Amino acid sequence: MDSIKPLEFALAGTLYKRFVLWRAEFLLALSNSYLGLLSFILGTTIPAFQSQLFPLVPLSLMLVLSLLMTIWKRPFLFLLLLNVGLLLATYRFGAHLETQFPPRWERKEIQLVGEVIGMPKKQDQDISFQFRVRNQVLPLDLEHLIGEKLQLACYRCPLDIVTTQQWKFTVRLKRPHGYSSAGAFDYEKYLFRNKIVAKGYVRLKSENIKLRNASANLAQYRIGVKNRLLASLKSESAGFNIIVALSIGDKSSFSSKQRRILQDSGLSHLIAISGLHIGLVFICCFGLTGLVLNRTPILFESCPKLYLCLFCALVCAFGYSALAGFAVSTQRALVMLLLFSIAKVGVRDTSLLKVLLIAAVVILLYDPFSILDIGFWLSCGAVVVIHFSARNGEKVSLLKLQPMLWLGMAPLTVHFFGKLSLMSPVLNLFAVPLFCLLLIPLTLFAVLLNEIGLTVIAKPALHFLDVVYVKIFILLDFLVSHSFASISLPTVSWWTILVLMLLVMTYRFKSRWRWWFLVLYPVLLLFPAAAATEKPSLKIALLDVGQGLAMVIQSSEGVTVFDTGPRYSSGFTAANAVLVPYLRSEGIRKVDRLIISHADNDHIGGLQALRQSIFVKKTLTSRTDKIPSASECLAGQTWSEGMTSFLFISPNKGTPKGSNNRSCVLRIQHGSISFLITADIEKQVERFLLSQGQTLESTIMLVPHQGSKTSSTPEFIEIVNPKLVLVAAGYLNHYGHPHKDVIERYNHKGIPVLSTIDSGTIEIEIDEHGYVVEEHRVVQKRFWHWRNNTNENI
């Protein structure tokens, strides 16, 4: 939604405010209808799949019309609730879009006064934190930022930044912009869901002033718990990370390897505080309160014992959820436990599914942005599977439940993560009882002792748990290192997920219906993988890896990867974030040739990450001194894969010196279509290639050196004579790539220019008839995504 008129906001706002006043009555009526509950949830879900939000005036009119229809005939209630959910989500999403950071102030210095919120994350000398603008924004035309959240970083930071402090900062900001590629994490969606309007960094200037010291609040207490655990354990091991995750829900300390181990083993759900943990605390507190009251009956003479047990259990569950930062999964669990307690007090039976639906409605009423949370879908999905695993309310053994949870959650797992753990059903049979009956209660008890000052008991217990968790990690690392531990699958569509979940429901029916489940389920789940194995004639993808280069070339007989993108000082690599997820989304499990054009970080940075994730058969590079196991790429080397031929045209002995100039240059020919990959060559090599009389003319060309002023000479463009050129560059990168003058040269000759900045990953499918271009930002556009071309150079 590019803009919303004031009249639309006024009308929608009035309806929304009145709706808020009627929430209690609305929930009471809603709780009696499965269809009504599902309709409201569906209404809030619809905008999540839109490229542009619906206008509010038509939605408001539809709401009024559905209200009149409901008054006329009650069966139309579901339609009213659908429109209520749709209008609520659209209004809240649209209101947040109106607060986005204006492009004209990107990369310019701004002064802000505000408060540090959440838990700042420190890595070496760098600090990243969220900042809520409170007042005094300079320049004045940015006053709409007051009250909004920013994601800030302070590099090589001499400042002691702590939550709840108030600061005056000089910052440089830009709009949210993340990788846009198949399988990659949608960072723009994450920022939108968390209501963050801009990201940037603090300029280290004398104008940065701390205006107020930290004050006590929940976030400050959570940080204190972590620091006191660190003081007791003295080291940040894998065991420490698990103890912190189970006690305060902070998983930021896990390394990428540790996260991969947990995901591949299928045990992530045991470490992330969710409904399982909140329910466990509720049950333990309920039981302990009952034991205490049995010995002191005088306490419940004036109040029934059940009421006191439920109240104490709810208080403990609420406190644990607060420690976890009130994540969406804990909110859902809290609401469900509250509804369960009300049903117990009222001596009423209600189904698990209805309790879940009411809980989901309550969460979405309070925060429609929760519909964008992965945790919301995983948490609700698990409860749905548990509900349909039991027939006629019967109890289900863990032996039967774990396979059903694995099968039922497989579609969502593959959709969100692109992988499925094959070890999960077996490991969970042992891990769930171990964690739920022993390790989690012991961990929480040890943390409680540490908090109340009984460190004499707490320290030995924490050290014991630390050792146990480290041993568990070592065992898991060994198990998931085998190729059969997990399988990568292409993304499952939401329609397929819906059908698969319906199949899971058939388990409750008579045995003949289960045959449909057994036959259709694996077919539908694996169908995308089977479809992905059908290789195109030639498919070339220029991946959106920011300021760097990574390409995937799929022919009918092999897969070639050209460069692997950058690696950052934090250990984050574009290969793990973009390249490997893309390969998995395409069903690729082996790379036949890996070409590293040269040794600059933005090209070689993801080499190790790629090799650790996917088998690479052969590596070629111009810098065998950096990659001793690789063969050297030299001009004249050629090979064929079906109808596709590959030819290196540089470097050779006469190529001008320099890391960029010695880049591998590859020309691909498929029928009448050719593609020239130039890597980072500069004008000296361009002129040298022209003097060598090489065949350079190509249908499509990768613009040399990300569009730097040192490349793309007019003579080179003239000889290559491309019909389309592609640019691999990062959004608002500090090099200024692609340079305005360079783009003008291509525009002057009428050559279309596509950039990963605007298009995300660019895929080109080539056959004997020509080529088709697909831009990921266009195909997968959602209303929260970065849009409009603000890069001055394109």
Coordinates of N, CA and C in Angstrom, one line a residue, residues 479-610:
L479 N 26.0 -37.5 15.4 CA 24.9 -38.1 14.7 C 24.5 -37.3 13.4
V480 N 24.5 -36.0 13.5 CA 24.0 -35.2 12.3 C 25.1 -35.1 11.3
S481 N 26.3 -35.5 11.6 CA 27.4 -35.4 10.6 C 27.2 -36.4 9.5
H482 N 26.3 -37.4 9.7 CA 26.1 -38.4 8.7 C 25.1 -37.9 7.7
S483 N 25.3 -38.3 6.4 CA 24.4 -37.8 5.3 C 23.0 -38.2 5.5
F484 N 22.7 -39.2 6.2 CA 21.3 -39.6 6.4 C 20.6 -38.9 7.5
A485 N 21.2 -38.0 8.2 CA 20.6 -37.3 9.3 C 19.5 -36.4 8.9
S486 N 19.6 -35.8 7.8 CA 18.6 -34.8 7.4 C 18.6 -34.8 5.8
I487 N 17.5 -34.3 5.3 CA 17.3 -34.2 3.9 C 16.8 -32.8 3.5
S488 N 17.4 -32.3 2.4 CA 17.0 -30.9 2.0 C 15.9 -31.1 0.9
L489 N 14.9 -30.3 1.0 CA 13.7 -30.4 0.1 C 13.3 -29.1 -0.4
P490 N 12.8 -29.0 -1.6 CA 12.3 -27.7 -2.1 C 11.2 -27.2 -1.3
T491 N 10.9 -25.9 -1.3 CA 9.9 -25.3 -0.4 C 8.5 -25.9 -0.8
V492 N 7.7 -26.2 0.2 CA 6.4 -26.7 0.1 C 5.4 -25.5 0.1
S493 N 4.5 -25.4 -0.9 CA 3.6 -24.3 -1.0 C 2.5 -24.4 0.1
W494 N 1.9 -23.3 0.4 CA 0.8 -23.2 1.4 C -0.4 -24.1 1.1
W495 N -0.7 -24.2 -0.2 CA -1.8 -25.1 -0.6 C -1.4 -26.6 -0.3
T496 N -0.2 -26.9 -0.5 CA 0.3 -28.3 -0.2 C 0.2 -28.5 1.3
I497 N 0.7 -27.5 2.1 CA 0.6 -27.6 3.5 C -0.8 -27.9 4.0
L498 N -1.8 -27.2 3.4 CA -3.2 -27.3 3.8 C -3.7 -28.7 3.5
V499 N -3.4 -29.2 2.3 CA -3.8 -30.6 2.0 C -3.2 -31.6 2.9
L500 N -1.9 -31.4 3.2 CA -1.2 -32.4 4.0 C -1.7 -32.4 5.4
M501 N -2.1 -31.2 5.9 CA -2.6 -31.1 7.3 C -4.0 -31.8 7.3
L502 N -4.8 -31.6 6.2 CA -6.1 -32.3 6.1 C -5.9 -33.8 6.1
L503 N -4.8 -34.3 5.5 CA -4.5 -35.7 5.5 C -4.2 -36.2 6.9
V504 N -3.5 -35.4 7.7 CA -3.1 -35.7 9.0 C -4.4 -35.9 9.9
M505 N -5.4 -35.1 9.6 CA -6.7 -35.2 10.3 C -7.4 -36.5 10.0
T506 N -7.2 -37.1 8.9 CA -7.8 -38.4 8.6 C -7.4 -39.5 9.5
Y507 N -6.3 -39.3 10.2 CA -5.8 -40.3 11.1 C -6.9 -40.7 12.2
R508 N -7.8 -39.7 12.5 CA -8.8 -39.9 13.5 C -9.9 -40.8 13.0
F509 N -10.0 -40.9 11.7 CA -11.2 -41.6 11.1 C -10.9 -43.1 11.0
K510 N -11.8 -43.8 10.4 CA -11.7 -45.3 10.3 C -10.5 -45.7 9.6
S511 N -10.1 -46.9 9.8 CA -8.8 -47.4 9.2 C -8.7 -47.3 7.7
R512 N -9.8 -47.4 7.0 CA -9.7 -47.4 5.5 C -9.3 -46.0 5.1
W513 N -9.6 -44.9 5.9 CA -9.2 -43.6 5.5 C -7.7 -43.4 5.7
R514 N -7.1 -44.1 6.6 CA -5.7 -44.0 6.9 C -4.8 -44.4 5.7
W515 N -5.4 -45.3 4.9 CA -4.6 -45.7 3.7 C -4.4 -44.5 2.8
W516 N -5.4 -43.6 2.7 CA -5.2 -42.4 1.9 C -4.0 -41.6 2.5
F517 N -4.0 -41.5 3.8 CA -2.9 -40.8 4.5 C -1.6 -41.4 4.1
L518 N -1.5 -42.7 4.2 CA -0.2 -43.4 4.0 C 0.3 -43.3 2.5
V519 N -0.7 -43.2 1.6 CA -0.3 -43.2 0.2 C -0.1 -41.8 -0.3
L520 N -1.0 -40.8 0.0 CA -0.9 -39.5 -0.5 C 0.1 -38.6 0.2
Y521 N 0.3 -38.8 1.5 CA 1.2 -37.9 2.2 C 2.6 -37.9 1.7
P522 N 3.3 -39.0 1.5 CA 4.7 -38.9 1.0 C 4.7 -38.4 -0.5
V523 N 3.7 -38.7 -1.2 CA 3.7 -38.2 -2.6 C 3.6 -36.7 -2.7
L524 N 2.7 -36.1 -1.9 CA 2.6 -34.7 -1.9 C 3.8 -34.0 -1.3
L525 N 4.3 -34.5 -0.3 CA 5.5 -33.9 0.4 C 6.7 -33.9 -0.5
L526 N 6.9 -35.1 -1.2 CA 8.1 -35.2 -2.1 C 7.9 -34.8 -3.5
F527 N 6.6 -34.4 -3.9 CA 6.4 -34.0 -5.3 C 7.2 -32.8 -5.7
P528 N 7.3 -31.7 -4.8 CA 8.2 -30.6 -5.3 C 9.6 -31.0 -5.5
A529 N 10.1 -32.0 -4.7 CA 11.5 -32.5 -4.9 C 11.6 -33.2 -6.2
A530 N 10.6 -34.0 -6.6 CA 10.6 -34.7 -7.9 C 10.6 -33.7 -9.0
A531 N 9.7 -32.7 -8.9 CA 9.6 -31.7 -9.9 C 10.9 -30.9 -10.1
A532 N 11.6 -30.7 -9.0 CA 12.9 -29.9 -9.0 C 14.0 -30.7 -9.7
T533 N 13.9 -32.0 -9.8 CA 14.9 -32.8 -10.5 C 14.8 -32.7 -12.0
E534 N 13.8 -32.2 -12.5 CA 13.7 -32.0 -13.9 C 14.5 -30.7 -14.3
K535 N 15.7 -31.0 -14.8 CA 16.6 -29.9 -15.1 C 16.1 -29.1 -16.4
P536 N 16.2 -27.8 -16.3 CA 15.9 -26.9 -17.5 C 17.1 -27.1 -18.5
S537 N 16.8 -26.6 -19.7 CA 17.9 -26.7 -20.7 C 19.1 -25.9 -20.2
L538 N 18.9 -24.7 -19.7 CA 20.0 -24.0 -19.1 C 19.3 -22.9 -18.2
K539 N 19.7 -22.9 -16.9 CA 19.2 -21.9 -16.0 C 20.3 -21.2 -15.3
I540 N 20.4 -19.9 -15.4 CA 21.5 -19.1 -14.8 C 20.8 -18.2 -13.8
A541 N 21.3 -18.2 -12.5 CA 20.8 -17.4 -11.5 C 21.9 -16.5 -10.9
L542 N 21.6 -15.2 -11.0 CA 22.5 -14.2 -10.3 C 21.9 -14.0 -8.9
L543 N 22.5 -14.5 -7.9 CA 21.9 -14.4 -6.5 C 22.1 -13.1 -5.9
D544 N 21.1 -12.7 -5.1 CA 21.2 -11.5 -4.3 C 21.9 -11.8 -3.0
V545 N 23.3 -11.5 -3.1 CA 24.1 -11.7 -1.9 C 24.7 -10.4 -1.4
G546 N 24.0 -9.3 -1.7 CA 24.5 -8.0 -1.3 C 25.7 -7.5 -2.1
Q547 N 26.7 -6.9 -1.5 CA 27.9 -6.4 -2.2 C 28.8 -7.6 -2.4
G548 N 28.6 -8.3 -3.5 CA 29.5 -9.5 -3.8 C 28.9 -10.2 -5.0
L549 N 29.4 -11.4 -5.2 CA 28.9 -12.2 -6.4 C 28.8 -13.6 -6.0
A550 N 27.7 -14.2 -6.5 CA 27.4 -15.7 -6.4 C 26.4 -16.0 -7.5
M551 N 26.8 -17.0 -8.3 CA 25.9 -17.4 -9.4 C 25.8 -18.9 -9.4
V552 N 24.6 -19.4 -9.9 CA 24.4 -20.8 -10.0 C 24.0 -21.1 -11.5
I553 N 24.7 -22.0 -12.1 CA 24.4 -22.3 -13.5 C 24.0 -23.8 -13.6
Q554 N 22.7 -24.0 -14.0 CA 22.2 -25.4 -14.1 C 22.0 -25.7 -15.5
S555 N 22.7 -26.7 -16.0 CA 22.5 -27.3 -17.3 C 21.8 -28.6 -17.2
S556 N 21.6 -29.2 -18.3 CA 20.9 -30.5 -18.3 C 21.7 -31.6 -17.7
E557 N 23.1 -31.4 -17.6 CA 23.9 -32.4 -17.1 C 24.8 -32.1 -16.0
G558 N 24.6 -30.9 -15.4 CA 25.5 -30.5 -14.3 C 25.1 -29.2 -13.7
V559 N 25.8 -28.9 -12.5 CA 25.6 -27.7 -11.8 C 26.9 -27.0 -11.5
T560 N 27.0 -25.7 -11.9 CA 28.2 -24.9 -11.7 C 27.9 -23.7 -10.8
V561 N 28.7 -23.5 -9.8 CA 28.6 -22.3 -8.9 C 29.8 -21.4 -9.2
F562 N 29.4 -20.1 -9.5 CA 30.5 -19.2 -9.8 C 30.5 -18.1 -8.7
D563 N 31.5 -18.2 -7.8 CA 31.7 -17.4 -6.7 C 30.7 -17.7 -5.6
T564 N 31.1 -17.3 -4.3 CA 30.3 -17.7 -3.2 C 29.8 -16.5 -2.3
G565 N 30.0 -15.3 -2.7 CA 29.6 -14.1 -1.9 C 30.5 -13.8 -0.8
P566 N 30.2 -12.8 0.0 CA 31.1 -12.3 1.1 C 31.0 -13.1 2.4
R567 N 32.0 -12.9 3.2 CA 32.0 -13.4 4.6 C 32.3 -12.1 5.5
Y568 N 31.6 -12.0 6.6 CA 31.7 -10.8 7.4 C 32.5 -11.2 8.7
S569 N 33.0 -10.2 9.4 CA 33.8 -10.4 10.6 C 33.1 -11.2 11.7
S570 N 31.8 -11.1 11.7 CA 31.0 -11.8 12.7 C 30.9 -13.3 12.5
G571 N 31.4 -13.7 11.3 CA 31.3 -15.1 10.9 C 30.1 -15.4 10.0
F572 N 29.2 -14.4 9.8 CA 28.1 -14.5 8.9 C 28.5 -14.5 7.5
T573 N 28.0 -15.5 6.7 CA 28.3 -15.6 5.3 C 27.1 -15.6 4.4
A574 N 27.2 -14.9 3.2 CA 26.1 -14.9 2.3 C 25.9 -16.3 1.7
A575 N 26.9 -17.2 1.8 CA 26.7 -18.6 1.3 C 25.7 -19.3 2.2
N576 N 25.8 -19.2 3.5 CA 24.8 -19.8 4.4 C 23.5 -19.2 4.3
A577 N 23.5 -17.8 4.1 CA 22.2 -17.1 4.1 C 21.4 -17.2 2.8
V578 N 22.2 -17.3 1.7 CA 21.5 -17.2 0.3 C 21.9 -18.4 -0.6
L579 N 23.2 -18.6 -0.8 CA 23.6 -19.6 -1.8 C 23.2 -21.0 -1.4
V580 N 23.5 -21.5 -0.2 CA 23.1 -22.8 0.2 C 21.5 -23.0 0.2
P581 N 20.8 -22.1 0.8 CA 19.3 -22.2 0.7 C 18.8 -22.2 -0.7
Y582 N 19.4 -21.4 -1.6 CA 18.9 -21.5 -3.0 C 19.2 -22.8 -3.6
L583 N 20.4 -23.4 -3.4 CA 20.7 -24.7 -4.0 C 19.7 -25.8 -3.4
R584 N 19.4 -25.7 -2.1 CA 18.4 -26.6 -1.6 C 17.0 -26.4 -2.1
S585 N 16.6 -25.2 -2.3 CA 15.3 -24.9 -2.9 C 15.2 -25.5 -4.3
E586 N 16.3 -25.6 -5.0 CA 16.3 -26.1 -6.3 C 16.5 -27.6 -6.3
G587 N 16.6 -28.2 -5.2 CA 16.8 -29.7 -5.1 C 18.2 -30.1 -5.5
I588 N 19.2 -29.2 -5.3 CA 20.6 -29.5 -5.7 C 21.3 -30.0 -4.5
R589 N 21.9 -31.2 -4.6 CA 22.6 -31.8 -3.5 C 24.1 -32.0 -3.8
K590 N 24.5 -31.6 -5.0 CA 25.9 -31.8 -5.4 C 26.3 -30.7 -6.4
V591 N 27.4 -30.1 -6.3 CA 27.9 -29.1 -7.2 C 29.1 -29.7 -8.0
D592 N 28.9 -29.8 -9.3 CA 29.9 -30.4 -10.2 C 31.2 -29.6 -10.3
R593 N 31.0 -28.2 -10.5 CA 32.1 -27.3 -10.6 C 31.9 -26.1 -9.8
L594 N 32.9 -25.7 -9.0 CA 32.8 -24.5 -8.2 C 34.0 -23.6 -8.8
I595 N 33.6 -22.4 -9.3 CA 34.6 -21.5 -9.8 C 34.7 -20.3 -8.9
I596 N 35.9 -20.1 -8.3 CA 36.2 -18.9 -7.5 C 37.0 -18.0 -8.4
S597 N 36.4 -16.9 -8.8 CA 37.0 -16.0 -9.8 C 38.3 -15.4 -9.4
H598 N 38.4 -15.0 -8.1 CA 39.6 -14.5 -7.5 C 39.4 -14.4 -6.0
A599 N 40.4 -13.9 -5.3 CA 40.5 -14.1 -3.8 C 39.9 -13.0 -3.0
D600 N 39.2 -12.0 -3.6 CA 38.6 -11.0 -2.8 C 37.5 -11.5 -2.0
N601 N 37.3 -11.0 -0.8 CA 36.4 -11.6 0.2 C 34.9 -11.7 -0.4
D602 N 34.5 -10.7 -1.2 CA 33.1 -10.7 -1.7 C 32.9 -11.7 -2.7
H603 N 33.9 -12.5 -3.1 CA 33.8 -13.6 -4.1 C 34.2 -14.9 -3.5
I604 N 35.2 -15.0 -2.5 CA 35.6 -16.2 -2.0 C 35.1 -16.5 -0.6
G605 N 34.4 -15.4 0.0 CA 34.1 -15.5 1.4 C 33.3 -16.7 1.9
G606 N 32.4 -17.2 1.0 CA 31.5 -18.3 1.4 C 32.0 -19.7 1.0
L607 N 33.3 -19.8 0.6 CA 33.8 -21.0 0.1 C 33.7 -22.2 1.2
Q608 N 34.2 -21.9 2.4 CA 34.1 -23.0 3.4 C 32.7 -23.3 3.8
A609 N 31.9 -22.3 3.9 CA 30.5 -22.6 4.2 C 29.8 -23.4 3.2
L610 N 30.1 -23.2 1.9 CA 29.5 -24.0 0.9 C 30.0 -25.4 0.9

